[in-house]
XYZ file of C-alpha atoms in Angstrom:
756
model
C -52.533 -43.560 33.607
C -51.952 -40.957 36.303
C -54.616 -40.246 38.918
C -55.086 -37.103 40.980
C -56.859 -37.725 44.307
C -58.432 -34.695 45.998
C -59.581 -34.619 49.627
C -60.446 -31.921 52.123
C -62.375 -33.356 55.069
C -62.380 -36.296 57.461
C -65.031 -38.323 55.553
C -63.212 -37.796 52.258
C -59.911 -39.047 53.704
C -61.609 -42.134 55.134
C -63.525 -42.951 51.950
C -60.573 -42.233 49.647
C -58.222 -44.409 51.716
C -59.235 -47.642 49.911
C -58.757 -45.912 46.533
C -55.274 -44.747 47.546
C -54.394 -48.274 48.705
C -55.661 -49.725 45.419
C -53.396 -47.348 43.492
C -50.461 -48.375 45.691
C -51.253 -52.050 45.246
C -51.226 -51.749 41.442
C -48.302 -49.300 41.273
C -50.502 -46.735 39.526
C -48.964 -43.235 39.504
C -51.049 -40.924 41.698
C -50.784 -37.816 43.833
C -52.892 -36.432 46.687
C -54.069 -32.845 47.042
C -55.423 -31.955 50.479
C -57.278 -28.642 50.677
C -57.199 -28.598 54.500
C -60.818 -27.471 54.399
C -61.092 -28.729 57.962
C -59.140 -26.276 59.994
C -58.026 -28.411 62.971
C -55.430 -31.163 63.128
C -57.775 -33.469 64.996
C -60.408 -33.182 62.222
C -58.283 -34.375 59.327
C -54.497 -34.854 59.299
C -54.682 -37.314 62.204
C -56.513 -39.672 59.859
C -53.604 -39.897 57.419
C -51.400 -41.103 60.268
C -53.972 -43.431 61.777
C -54.901 -45.055 58.461
C -51.220 -45.328 57.540
C -51.729 -43.325 54.362
C -48.938 -41.439 52.614
C -48.813 -37.764 53.434
C -50.520 -35.551 50.847
C -48.252 -34.343 48.084
C -49.887 -30.936 48.329
C -51.473 -29.202 51.340
C -53.388 -26.096 50.295
C -54.088 -24.798 53.802
C -57.298 -22.988 52.829
C -59.012 -23.421 56.211
C -62.524 -22.213 56.911
C -64.445 -19.299 55.435
C -67.548 -18.329 53.542
C -68.527 -20.880 50.911
C -67.655 -18.755 47.893
C -64.419 -17.572 49.488
C -63.338 -21.082 50.440
C -64.227 -22.537 47.030
C -62.396 -19.730 45.254
C -59.254 -20.148 47.343
C -59.164 -23.882 46.610
C -59.523 -23.170 42.882
C -56.696 -20.630 42.937
C -54.346 -23.002 44.762
C -55.287 -26.151 42.857
C -55.167 -25.058 39.220
C -51.364 -24.666 38.911
C -50.859 -28.074 40.576
C -53.079 -29.791 38.011
C -51.338 -27.923 35.196
C -47.974 -29.188 36.431
C -49.003 -32.766 37.321
C -51.111 -33.375 34.167
C -53.231 -36.244 35.543
C -55.390 -38.326 33.197
C -58.229 -38.309 35.691
C -59.044 -36.486 38.925
C -61.050 -38.345 41.570
C -63.217 -36.461 44.065
C -65.484 -37.941 46.717
C -68.619 -36.543 48.283
C -70.137 -33.074 48.303
C -67.883 -30.482 49.970
C -66.522 -27.231 48.588
C -63.267 -29.123 47.990
C -65.134 -31.559 45.742
C -66.766 -28.786 43.708
C -63.545 -26.782 43.373
C -61.525 -29.861 42.418
C -64.048 -30.914 39.772
C -64.306 -27.387 38.385
C -60.542 -26.887 38.197
C -60.057 -30.222 36.423
C -62.976 -29.667 34.077
C -61.684 -26.230 33.029
C -58.337 -27.880 32.186
C -60.060 -30.644 30.160
C -59.035 -33.277 32.693
C -61.564 -36.071 33.199
C -63.357 -36.032 36.553
C -64.457 -39.127 38.463
C -67.059 -38.442 41.163
C -67.286 -41.059 43.901
C -70.755 -41.094 45.543
C -72.385 -39.580 42.469
C -76.160 -39.197 42.345
C -76.808 -38.450 46.006
C -79.711 -36.023 46.404
C -81.454 -34.620 49.478
C -83.579 -32.272 47.306
C -82.897 -29.548 49.859
C -81.277 -26.592 48.091
C -80.781 -24.885 51.457
C -77.906 -27.304 51.974
C -74.781 -26.077 50.153
C -73.782 -29.711 49.706
C -76.752 -30.258 47.398
C -75.497 -27.654 44.926
C -72.006 -29.136 45.099
C -73.322 -32.623 44.317
C -75.385 -31.569 41.326
C -72.695 -29.408 39.722
C -69.976 -32.005 40.268
C -72.091 -34.772 38.753
C -72.741 -32.754 35.629
C -69.038 -31.983 35.183
C -67.909 -35.585 35.604
C -67.022 -38.192 32.984
C -67.090 -41.055 35.490
C -70.018 -41.079 37.908
C -69.559 -43.772 40.557
C -73.029 -44.331 42.002
C -73.604 -46.151 45.271
C -76.662 -48.075 44.093
C -79.717 -48.200 41.819
C -81.371 -45.196 43.521
C -78.508 -42.913 42.524
C -78.244 -44.465 39.064
C -81.903 -43.658 38.433
C -81.491 -40.091 39.657
C -78.573 -39.492 37.299
C -80.458 -41.059 34.413
C -83.469 -38.807 35.034
C -81.181 -35.764 35.059
C -80.137 -36.640 31.518
C -76.624 -37.915 32.192
C -75.485 -40.430 29.602
C -75.761 -44.024 30.786
C -72.229 -44.852 29.645
C -70.862 -42.388 32.237
C -72.735 -43.963 35.164
C -71.212 -46.908 37.043
C -72.983 -48.458 40.028
C -70.191 -49.655 42.312
C -71.252 -49.314 45.971
C -69.676 -47.049 48.577
C -66.022 -47.064 49.592
C -67.162 -46.556 53.190
C -67.743 -50.326 53.180
C -64.125 -50.903 52.154
C -62.816 -48.692 54.953
C -65.004 -50.225 57.632
C -64.340 -53.827 56.651
C -60.594 -53.143 56.396
C -60.402 -51.550 59.851
C -62.954 -53.320 62.059
C -60.517 -55.853 63.519
C -57.709 -53.302 63.790
C -60.026 -50.955 65.688
C -61.100 -53.737 68.051
C -57.457 -54.572 68.805
C -55.994 -51.083 69.096
C -58.727 -48.782 70.366
C -59.037 -48.136 74.120
C -61.716 -45.490 73.751
C -64.370 -47.347 75.752
C -62.044 -47.640 78.747
C -60.888 -44.051 78.377
C -64.452 -42.749 78.441
C -65.570 -45.338 81.020
C -68.239 -46.788 78.754
C -69.798 -50.236 78.634
C -70.719 -51.888 75.350
C -74.321 -51.235 74.238
C -74.888 -49.020 77.281
C -74.612 -45.533 75.792
C -75.922 -43.364 72.966
C -73.542 -41.709 70.498
C -74.199 -38.204 69.109
C -72.641 -36.132 66.334
C -74.053 -32.768 65.267
C -72.341 -30.094 63.219
C -74.611 -28.866 60.398
C -75.296 -25.156 60.306
C -79.058 -25.723 60.367
C -78.693 -27.488 63.720
C -75.952 -25.577 65.534
C -75.694 -22.054 64.102
C -79.063 -20.910 65.453
C -79.375 -20.805 69.267
C -82.992 -22.007 69.303
C -82.140 -24.983 67.102
C -79.166 -25.996 69.212
C -81.347 -25.794 72.323
C -83.966 -27.989 70.620
C -81.302 -30.661 70.152
C -80.391 -30.469 73.816
C -84.068 -30.901 74.770
C -84.192 -33.969 72.536
C -81.100 -35.421 74.234
C -82.556 -34.575 77.656
C -85.762 -36.486 76.985
C -83.886 -39.527 75.717
C -81.692 -39.512 78.811
C -84.686 -39.123 81.138
C -86.361 -42.169 79.662
C -83.388 -44.488 79.135
C -80.875 -43.125 81.684
C -78.022 -43.829 79.292
C -74.962 -41.607 79.067
C -74.766 -39.766 75.769
C -71.303 -39.507 74.228
C -70.674 -36.492 72.009
C -67.297 -36.177 70.203
C -67.876 -32.537 69.509
C -67.068 -30.795 66.251
C -65.030 -27.567 66.682
C -67.805 -25.637 64.965
C -70.384 -26.907 67.458
C -68.095 -26.276 70.438
C -67.585 -22.703 69.276
C -71.334 -22.148 68.996
C -72.006 -23.543 72.480
C -69.468 -21.077 73.852
C -70.822 -18.202 71.762
C -74.416 -18.818 72.879
C -73.442 -19.394 76.509
C -75.103 -22.804 76.613
C -74.211 -25.054 79.553
C -73.938 -28.777 78.839
C -75.558 -31.177 81.367
C -73.364 -33.807 83.010
C -74.948 -36.813 81.328
C -73.547 -35.530 78.017
C -69.994 -36.840 77.791
C -68.265 -34.328 75.525
C -64.927 -35.198 74.010
C -62.747 -33.569 71.376
C -62.926 -35.062 67.847
C -61.396 -38.525 67.910
C -59.542 -40.741 65.457
C -61.141 -43.103 62.981
C -60.341 -46.348 64.797
C -61.693 -44.977 68.065
C -64.800 -43.703 66.297
C -65.440 -47.110 64.716
C -65.374 -48.609 68.195
C -67.706 -45.940 69.549
C -70.178 -46.536 66.728
C -69.984 -50.310 66.794
C -70.656 -50.550 70.531
C -73.291 -47.817 70.841
C -76.861 -48.825 71.534
C -78.122 -45.954 69.395
C -76.556 -43.280 67.157
C -77.957 -39.780 66.673
C -76.359 -37.760 63.887
C -76.777 -35.125 61.201
C -73.869 -36.571 59.190
C -74.474 -38.378 55.908
C -71.415 -40.592 56.252
C -72.287 -41.718 59.763
C -75.740 -42.769 58.555
C -73.923 -45.157 56.197
C -71.441 -46.376 58.811
C -74.172 -47.003 61.402
C -76.132 -49.010 58.847
C -73.075 -51.104 57.943
C -72.267 -51.686 61.621
C -75.820 -52.761 62.466
C -76.475 -49.903 64.918
C -79.868 -48.104 64.776
C -79.537 -44.503 63.615
C -81.702 -41.454 64.331
C -80.920 -38.701 61.827
C -81.273 -35.150 63.125
C -82.424 -33.851 59.733
C -85.660 -33.603 57.754
C -84.144 -35.217 54.653
C -81.297 -37.468 53.621
C -79.318 -38.262 50.519
C -78.891 -41.812 51.891
C -82.466 -43.162 51.497
C -81.178 -46.739 51.386
C -80.547 -46.679 55.147
C -84.192 -45.756 55.723
C -85.483 -48.275 53.186
C -83.759 -51.195 54.909
C -85.012 -50.079 58.332
C -81.675 -48.893 59.761
C -82.416 -45.176 59.979
C -85.224 -42.717 60.679
C -85.458 -38.967 60.052
C -86.632 -36.876 63.016
C -85.194 -33.389 62.498
C -85.075 -31.887 65.990
C -88.439 -33.350 67.030
C -88.015 -35.037 70.433
C -91.321 -36.940 70.131
C -90.239 -38.513 66.846
C -86.828 -39.369 68.288
C -88.398 -41.062 71.317
C -90.796 -43.030 69.107
C -87.905 -44.262 66.966
C -85.804 -45.176 70.005
C -88.741 -47.010 71.581
C -89.274 -49.054 68.435
C -85.672 -50.244 68.321
C -84.817 -50.521 71.995
C -87.987 -52.408 72.905
C -87.546 -54.974 70.129
C -87.024 -58.499 71.385
C -84.044 -60.291 69.910
C -81.374 -58.891 67.625
C -81.916 -56.067 65.149
C -80.710 -56.652 61.598
C -81.121 -55.391 58.035
C -79.556 -55.852 54.636
C -76.380 -53.963 53.715
C -77.143 -51.574 50.844
C -73.767 -49.817 50.682
C -71.180 -52.244 49.359
C -69.186 -55.435 49.756
C -65.758 -54.053 50.635
C -64.417 -54.218 47.069
C -65.700 -50.896 45.775
C -62.300 -49.231 45.304
C -61.161 -52.100 43.097
C -64.178 -51.602 40.832
C -63.543 -47.853 40.656
C -59.921 -48.297 39.598
C -60.898 -51.032 37.126
C -63.278 -48.579 35.455
C -60.714 -45.775 35.448
C -58.245 -48.086 33.739
C -60.832 -49.151 31.193
C -60.945 -52.756 32.359
C -64.723 -52.824 32.573
C -66.010 -54.127 29.278
C -69.073 -52.148 28.237
C -71.479 -54.127 26.118
C -72.104 -52.197 22.940
C -73.999 -54.740 20.860
C -77.131 -56.727 21.369
C -75.379 -60.102 21.536
C -72.817 -59.104 24.194
C -72.356 -61.759 26.852
C -74.798 -61.308 29.747
C -73.239 -61.446 33.207
C -75.070 -64.075 35.273
C -75.890 -63.279 38.885
C -76.434 -66.859 40.058
C -80.093 -66.414 41.044
C -83.090 -68.147 39.472
C -86.635 -66.936 38.830
C -89.650 -68.827 37.516
C -92.186 -66.668 35.683
C -95.623 -68.284 35.441
C -97.556 -67.026 32.409
C -95.917 -66.212 29.075
C -98.446 -63.686 27.839
C -98.257 -60.013 26.896
C -96.629 -59.125 30.250
C -95.080 -62.365 31.457
C -92.798 -62.973 28.468
C -91.385 -59.408 28.306
C -90.732 -59.458 32.068
C -89.054 -62.855 31.789
C -86.806 -61.549 28.988
C -85.833 -58.422 30.942
C -85.003 -60.488 34.028
C -82.904 -62.843 31.910
C -81.101 -59.895 30.347
C -80.334 -58.684 33.894
C -78.529 -61.968 34.594
C -81.199 -64.114 36.249
C -81.662 -67.740 35.171
C -85.314 -67.629 34.134
C -87.807 -70.420 33.522
C -90.930 -69.246 31.713
C -93.981 -71.414 32.383
C -97.071 -71.699 30.202
C -99.626 -74.466 29.689
C -99.701 -73.834 25.928
C -97.214 -76.325 24.490
C -97.020 -74.513 21.142
C -96.091 -71.251 22.869
C -93.456 -73.038 24.976
C -91.933 -74.562 21.845
C -91.946 -71.192 20.085
C -90.174 -69.464 22.970
C -87.519 -72.186 23.193
C -86.850 -71.695 19.490
C -86.598 -67.912 20.102
C -89.777 -67.258 18.104
C -91.862 -64.472 19.600
C -95.527 -65.593 19.849
C -96.966 -62.064 19.479
C -96.019 -58.651 18.132
C -94.184 -56.323 20.503
C -91.579 -53.719 19.623
C -88.071 -54.958 20.481
C -89.222 -58.245 22.005
C -88.160 -60.630 19.183
C -84.571 -59.358 19.348
C -84.448 -59.531 23.151
C -85.987 -63.000 23.177
C -83.387 -64.249 20.705
C -80.586 -62.808 22.850
C -81.619 -64.373 26.166
C -82.613 -67.732 24.684
C -79.391 -68.031 22.657
C -77.353 -67.418 25.816
C -79.307 -69.991 27.791
C -80.776 -67.536 30.305
C -84.426 -68.159 29.401
C -86.026 -71.548 28.950
C -89.743 -72.221 28.625
C -91.567 -75.148 30.199
C -95.067 -76.392 30.893
C -94.030 -77.220 34.474
C -93.139 -74.954 37.405
C -89.609 -75.643 38.659
C -87.974 -74.816 41.995
C -86.339 -71.381 41.921
C -85.112 -68.721 44.330
C -88.082 -66.523 43.380
C -91.396 -66.992 41.560
C -93.366 -64.405 39.585
C -97.015 -64.850 38.623
C -98.161 -63.052 35.455
C -101.301 -64.969 34.487
C -104.576 -63.455 33.195
C -107.294 -62.295 35.580
C -110.461 -61.979 33.476
C -113.615 -60.492 34.928
C -116.535 -62.767 35.566
C -119.925 -61.291 36.477
C -118.250 -57.959 37.301
C -115.725 -59.579 39.657
C -112.125 -60.745 39.439
C -111.731 -64.340 38.289
C -108.853 -65.340 40.546
C -108.768 -68.975 39.463
C -105.695 -68.560 37.233
C -103.746 -66.854 40.014
C -104.700 -69.507 42.551
C -103.822 -72.292 40.100
C -100.380 -70.717 39.662
C -99.998 -70.385 43.440
C -100.925 -74.027 43.969
C -98.470 -75.154 41.285
C -95.690 -73.113 42.911
C -96.565 -74.546 46.343
C -95.762 -78.047 45.068
C -92.112 -77.169 44.344
C -91.326 -74.148 46.556
C -89.285 -74.144 49.756
C -89.661 -72.206 52.978
C -88.185 -68.712 52.875
C -88.610 -68.221 49.130
C -90.412 -65.267 47.541
C -93.513 -65.216 45.351
C -94.352 -62.064 43.391
C -97.818 -61.575 41.920
C -97.768 -59.211 38.920
C -101.259 -60.049 37.707
C -103.874 -57.348 38.240
C -105.992 -58.579 41.138
C -108.807 -57.448 43.391
C -107.858 -56.087 46.837
C -106.800 -58.703 49.405
C -106.194 -61.416 46.800
C -102.531 -61.438 47.881
C -103.585 -62.239 51.446
C -105.751 -65.075 50.152
C -102.792 -66.374 48.131
C -100.587 -66.212 51.235
C -103.175 -68.297 53.100
C -103.008 -70.965 50.392
C -99.257 -71.272 50.930
C -99.804 -71.550 54.689
C -102.387 -74.270 54.103
C -99.767 -76.118 52.056
C -97.372 -75.899 55.011
C -95.110 -73.303 53.427
C -93.713 -70.055 54.829
C -92.988 -67.774 51.856
C -92.817 -64.020 51.353
C -95.829 -62.970 49.253
C -95.277 -59.730 47.316
C -97.498 -57.803 44.909
C -95.981 -55.659 42.171
C -98.702 -54.692 39.680
C -97.645 -54.445 36.062
C -97.845 -50.942 34.607
C -97.367 -51.216 30.860
C -99.368 -51.367 27.652
C -99.015 -53.494 24.518
C -97.018 -51.773 21.812
C -94.743 -50.090 24.373
C -94.383 -52.915 26.886
C -90.586 -53.154 27.035
C -90.146 -49.393 27.172
C -92.715 -48.957 29.937
C -91.559 -51.955 31.975
C -88.098 -50.399 32.044
C -88.978 -46.716 32.454
C -92.210 -46.584 34.459
C -92.206 -46.300 38.244
C -93.074 -49.484 40.122
C -95.025 -50.215 43.309
C -93.962 -53.073 45.600
C -96.304 -54.263 48.342
C -95.178 -56.720 51.011
C -95.703 -57.531 54.666
C -92.024 -57.277 55.627
C -89.231 -54.828 54.852
C -86.922 -57.750 54.024
C -89.263 -58.920 51.268
C -89.694 -55.348 50.011
C -85.943 -54.871 49.739
C -85.306 -58.218 48.050
C -87.946 -57.607 45.395
C -86.883 -53.988 44.978
C -83.406 -55.271 44.111
C -84.857 -57.646 41.531
C -86.829 -54.908 39.784
C -84.021 -52.399 39.957
C -81.932 -54.823 37.908
C -83.859 -53.542 34.876
C -86.253 -50.761 35.996
C -85.050 -47.169 35.522
C -88.133 -45.597 37.095
C -88.501 -45.094 40.836
C -89.554 -48.011 43.025
C -91.995 -47.291 45.856
C -92.597 -49.595 48.824
C -95.924 -50.147 50.574
C -98.169 -52.890 52.006
C -99.919 -55.612 49.997
C -103.454 -54.236 49.822
C -102.335 -50.683 49.044
C -100.259 -52.014 46.130
C -103.304 -53.924 44.855
C -105.442 -50.778 45.025
C -102.919 -48.498 43.278
C -103.173 -50.178 39.861
C -106.953 -50.428 40.115
C -107.303 -46.778 41.112
C -105.123 -45.647 38.192
C -107.413 -47.286 35.645
C -110.620 -46.506 37.519
C -109.695 -42.827 37.449
C -109.283 -43.014 33.683
C -112.559 -44.892 33.301
C -114.445 -42.217 35.248
C -112.815 -39.506 33.113
C -113.820 -41.298 29.917
C -117.365 -41.705 31.220
C -117.610 -37.951 31.767
C -116.376 -37.334 28.211
C -118.879 -39.822 26.784
C -121.726 -38.304 28.815
C -120.616 -34.851 27.687
C -120.863 -36.011 24.072
C -124.540 -36.832 24.612
C -125.152 -33.500 26.341
C -123.515 -31.568 23.494
C -125.502 -33.510 20.913
C -128.730 -32.410 22.599
C -127.447 -28.826 22.745
C -126.361 -29.018 19.089
C -122.748 -27.986 19.784
C -119.464 -29.623 18.806
C -118.258 -31.619 21.810
C -114.654 -31.603 20.567
C -114.568 -27.813 20.338
C -116.097 -27.534 23.816
C -113.413 -29.832 25.224
C -110.590 -28.108 23.342
C -111.562 -24.700 24.672
C -112.272 -25.970 28.212
C -108.826 -27.516 28.296
C -107.284 -24.093 27.773
C -107.768 -23.669 31.529
C -104.499 -24.675 33.244
C -106.237 -26.972 35.747
C -108.666 -28.678 33.368
C -107.943 -31.805 31.325
C -111.137 -33.252 29.885
C -110.649 -36.405 27.813
C -112.209 -36.932 24.391
C -115.250 -39.179 23.992
C -114.904 -42.424 22.081
C -116.758 -45.567 20.994
C -116.407 -47.186 24.419
C -113.601 -48.472 26.602
C -111.421 -51.388 25.569
C -108.384 -53.327 26.645
C -107.631 -55.711 29.438
C -107.424 -53.064 32.197
C -109.691 -50.020 32.097
C -113.024 -51.842 31.545
C -112.125 -54.466 34.167
C -110.118 -52.884 36.971
C -112.973 -50.675 38.291
C -115.048 -53.783 38.951
C -112.126 -55.379 40.800
C -111.815 -52.275 42.998
C -115.437 -52.223 44.173
C -116.453 -55.868 43.949
C -116.358 -56.320 47.736
C -117.332 -52.793 48.832
C -120.659 -51.078 49.432
C -119.157 -47.754 48.393
C -118.361 -46.985 44.774
C -121.593 -45.704 43.239
C -119.718 -43.281 40.962
C -117.392 -46.068 39.793
C -120.317 -48.337 38.934
C -122.182 -45.515 37.158
C -119.092 -44.719 35.053
C -118.864 -48.372 34.049
C -122.524 -48.332 32.997
C -122.053 -45.179 30.882
C -119.014 -46.598 29.113
C -120.642 -49.993 28.573
C -123.618 -48.273 26.914
C -121.428 -46.209 24.611
C -120.833 -48.845 21.848
C -124.591 -49.267 21.382
C -125.049 -45.505 21.091
C -122.395 -45.103 18.390
C -123.776 -48.169 16.579
C -127.195 -46.506 16.558
C -125.636 -43.334 15.124
C -124.098 -45.370 12.289
C -127.340 -47.175 11.488
C -129.183 -43.839 11.484
C -126.970 -42.674 8.590
C -128.014 -45.559 6.335
C -130.317 -44.491 3.534
C -133.427 -46.542 2.701
C -132.348 -49.866 1.210
C -128.771 -49.609 2.540
C -127.601 -52.405 4.863
C -123.782 -52.437 4.742
C -121.479 -50.911 7.382
C -117.700 -51.170 7.444
C -115.738 -51.016 10.704
C -112.338 -49.320 10.581
C -110.139 -50.725 13.323
C -111.111 -53.526 15.696
C -108.112 -53.547 18.077
C -108.866 -52.006 21.449
C -106.260 -49.235 20.945
C -104.199 -47.703 18.176
C -101.346 -49.533 16.461
C -101.606 -52.887 18.263
C -103.075 -56.266 17.370
C -104.772 -56.756 20.752
C -108.571 -57.106 20.587
C -109.257 -57.871 24.247
C -112.392 -56.049 25.436
C -112.442 -54.010 22.229
C -115.523 -51.753 21.879
C -115.711 -52.960 18.275
C -117.149 -56.262 19.541
C -120.350 -54.886 21.159
C -120.723 -52.544 18.152
C -120.603 -55.600 15.868
C -123.072 -57.411 18.135
C -125.520 -54.497 17.856
C -125.171 -54.480 14.044
C -125.800 -58.226 13.883
C -128.959 -57.885 15.953
C -130.140 -55.174 13.547
C -129.443 -57.462 10.527
C -126.710 -55.156 9.212
C -124.070 -56.617 6.896
C -120.608 -55.953 8.389
C -117.026 -56.195 7.196
C -113.902 -54.756 8.802
C -110.486 -53.401 7.922
C -107.576 -53.383 10.374
C -103.898 -53.337 9.326
C -102.895 -55.058 12.587
C -105.633 -57.699 13.030
C -105.682 -60.386 10.291
C -108.627 -62.368 11.729
C -111.634 -61.292 13.746
C -115.342 -61.959 14.250
C -116.530 -60.961 10.793
C -115.226 -60.867 7.218
C -112.113 -58.784 6.594
C -111.219 -56.584 3.630
C -107.447 -56.406 3.279
C -107.586 -53.151 1.315
C -109.235 -50.061 2.712
C -110.362 -49.022 -0.763
C -112.255 -52.312 -1.148
C -114.118 -51.761 2.126
C -114.882 -48.181 1.093
C -116.331 -49.365 -2.233
C -118.438 -52.035 -0.527
C -119.820 -50.131 2.470
C -122.725 -47.721 2.629
C -121.417 -46.237 5.900
C -118.024 -46.473 7.578
C -117.446 -46.161 11.333
C -113.954 -45.437 12.645
C -113.553 -47.316 15.938
C -109.776 -47.571 16.409
C -107.574 -44.582 15.605
C -104.644 -46.455 14.032
C -101.974 -44.157 12.600
C -102.859 -45.586 9.164
C -106.168 -43.723 9.406
C -104.809 -40.273 10.255
C -105.040 -38.983 6.677
C -108.231 -40.889 6.000
C -110.022 -40.081 2.758
C -113.032 -42.188 1.824
C -116.101 -41.836 -0.401
C -118.542 -43.536 1.998
C -120.224 -41.586 4.764
C -117.840 -41.718 7.747
C -118.667 -41.598 11.433
C -115.459 -40.777 13.292
C -115.820 -41.806 16.931
C -112.374 -40.433 17.797
C -112.588 -36.763 16.785
């Protein structure tokens, strides 16, 4: 194995340093190509000396220039080197023109490319770095992502999962390796006459901030207002580009701004570590500030480092002085110490990268591959249609999971790896996690690091029956400890989470209460739990981040953070919106019947409009969500007349279609067959099925009823196992559930199709 390492700028040298040291440590053949994209000695070559790195084997000396010119020059100089050296893999880091040119040159020569910091996106195509990132990622064979956010981005862009490796950021390696050395060697605070935590640190070099006079002046106004309020000196190690623009525009710098030439890495660590506040438009400094525990104000409207914002270490202000002051006030007026979780790495990232390059990372290719345990435990209360799949996915992600259910038969079935209900892929997954000892079922709640509640919440008199949730909460309270986390997945009415939190307080416990509503449907549960976006509501950013990490262990969709009550409303609003849309379709069916037109043709033609999407009418609304969630949303509000009216329309629908079926019976006929009694196609779930009120109406009218359903072996009336037998017996058939088995339906009896 021979590795080519390509760098061109200060951040690349710093972040590649741990990779170079790892190659040295293992005696792996490597060579360094330095493009010299930075055109001053103090911006790059000084870092090789300071970090005690070997001098580059090749210096290309390309210097500055237009983007296309610079990229082209690097390509021209680099290609013959790669041809001669014949590396097995070329490693690039970041998003500069050097990165793009290095990846392109290697790719054209059929040399594998490894991209460190893959998956970063600002979604701002005005930034040339964004184009460089995207193109480099899609040319790479090894994509070393910082965290789950980047992994999800790459997955959504269609990059094969076996190319993506979540490893962290080598910036953590560099910082952790040099913190003590910097503290011992650096004299920068004395040289600049600065006191610890008594100055602000600024860096600004992006074209959008410094190439336009008005923008550069806006930054200076921002700095002026910060200085006026806090009277702190502002230290600005100035980039040559920025210095040149100040001179070109004839801008005079006020005395409180302490300008210095670019400084070395050890000195800059000290400046960052001891600053009270950092203002920057650099991506790398956002990471370093976060790792060093220093609040950061980013002088941009977007960032490819969202993790720093998510953990509360960073805020985007652009050049808006009001926003900058608000952010500074929030941090600098906080009593006590400021802290957040580290999202960027543990200091061993380079080792993982080299392990992967050498093929030492075993990639599980079969279902029974050994699961890597993460040492954390989770108790999932409720082993139903959502609870058991979630428990299995958490176990597959390495958590030690205890699944709790009061049904002893279900507990025994799970412990014997027997799936208690039909769900695509679940039997195989259950067998895997049970056989490896990562999932055990019990009738008792046990102490764990985290608890997840996934119990039913039926509706009772058009309100949420919260008794199951509160019973689960009370059971958890008996074994939980202070500081633990409780996640409620069950669909609940707004402010139930706050009521649950009060129950813990009444029990003398201080826990983080989090709501993450499930967003999946039977028949596709595993797929949707993994691929759908998730909403996490919590009262603290620490709880949000902890639970986000848990879900990102198996969720490929995006994870959004909000407060508790908003999270409760989101799920309810999703299903209420669908219920209202169905109600309109069902009302439209009645209108069209009176007008003697085909409702399905009306809808089909109306939907030809690009902004119209009318649903089709049906026999009613079924399932455990859509008929129930609207009531949860409005149960404690005066508003919601439209929601309640939609519920009434949809509740009346089964009786209307039952009347239509009875009207088709000829004199002396009394037998109606129901096709499909599950609430939706191709599942065995009959919860809230519209077939039930249809049956009830038939029974009241003294109609004889039988049913056929390939998925439901037992129901509320007699079943015919063969469709032909039901067809022979019935006078009229009514299609209620559009199972795929019924798509080419051909029967002799009169058929009422409620689905088309």
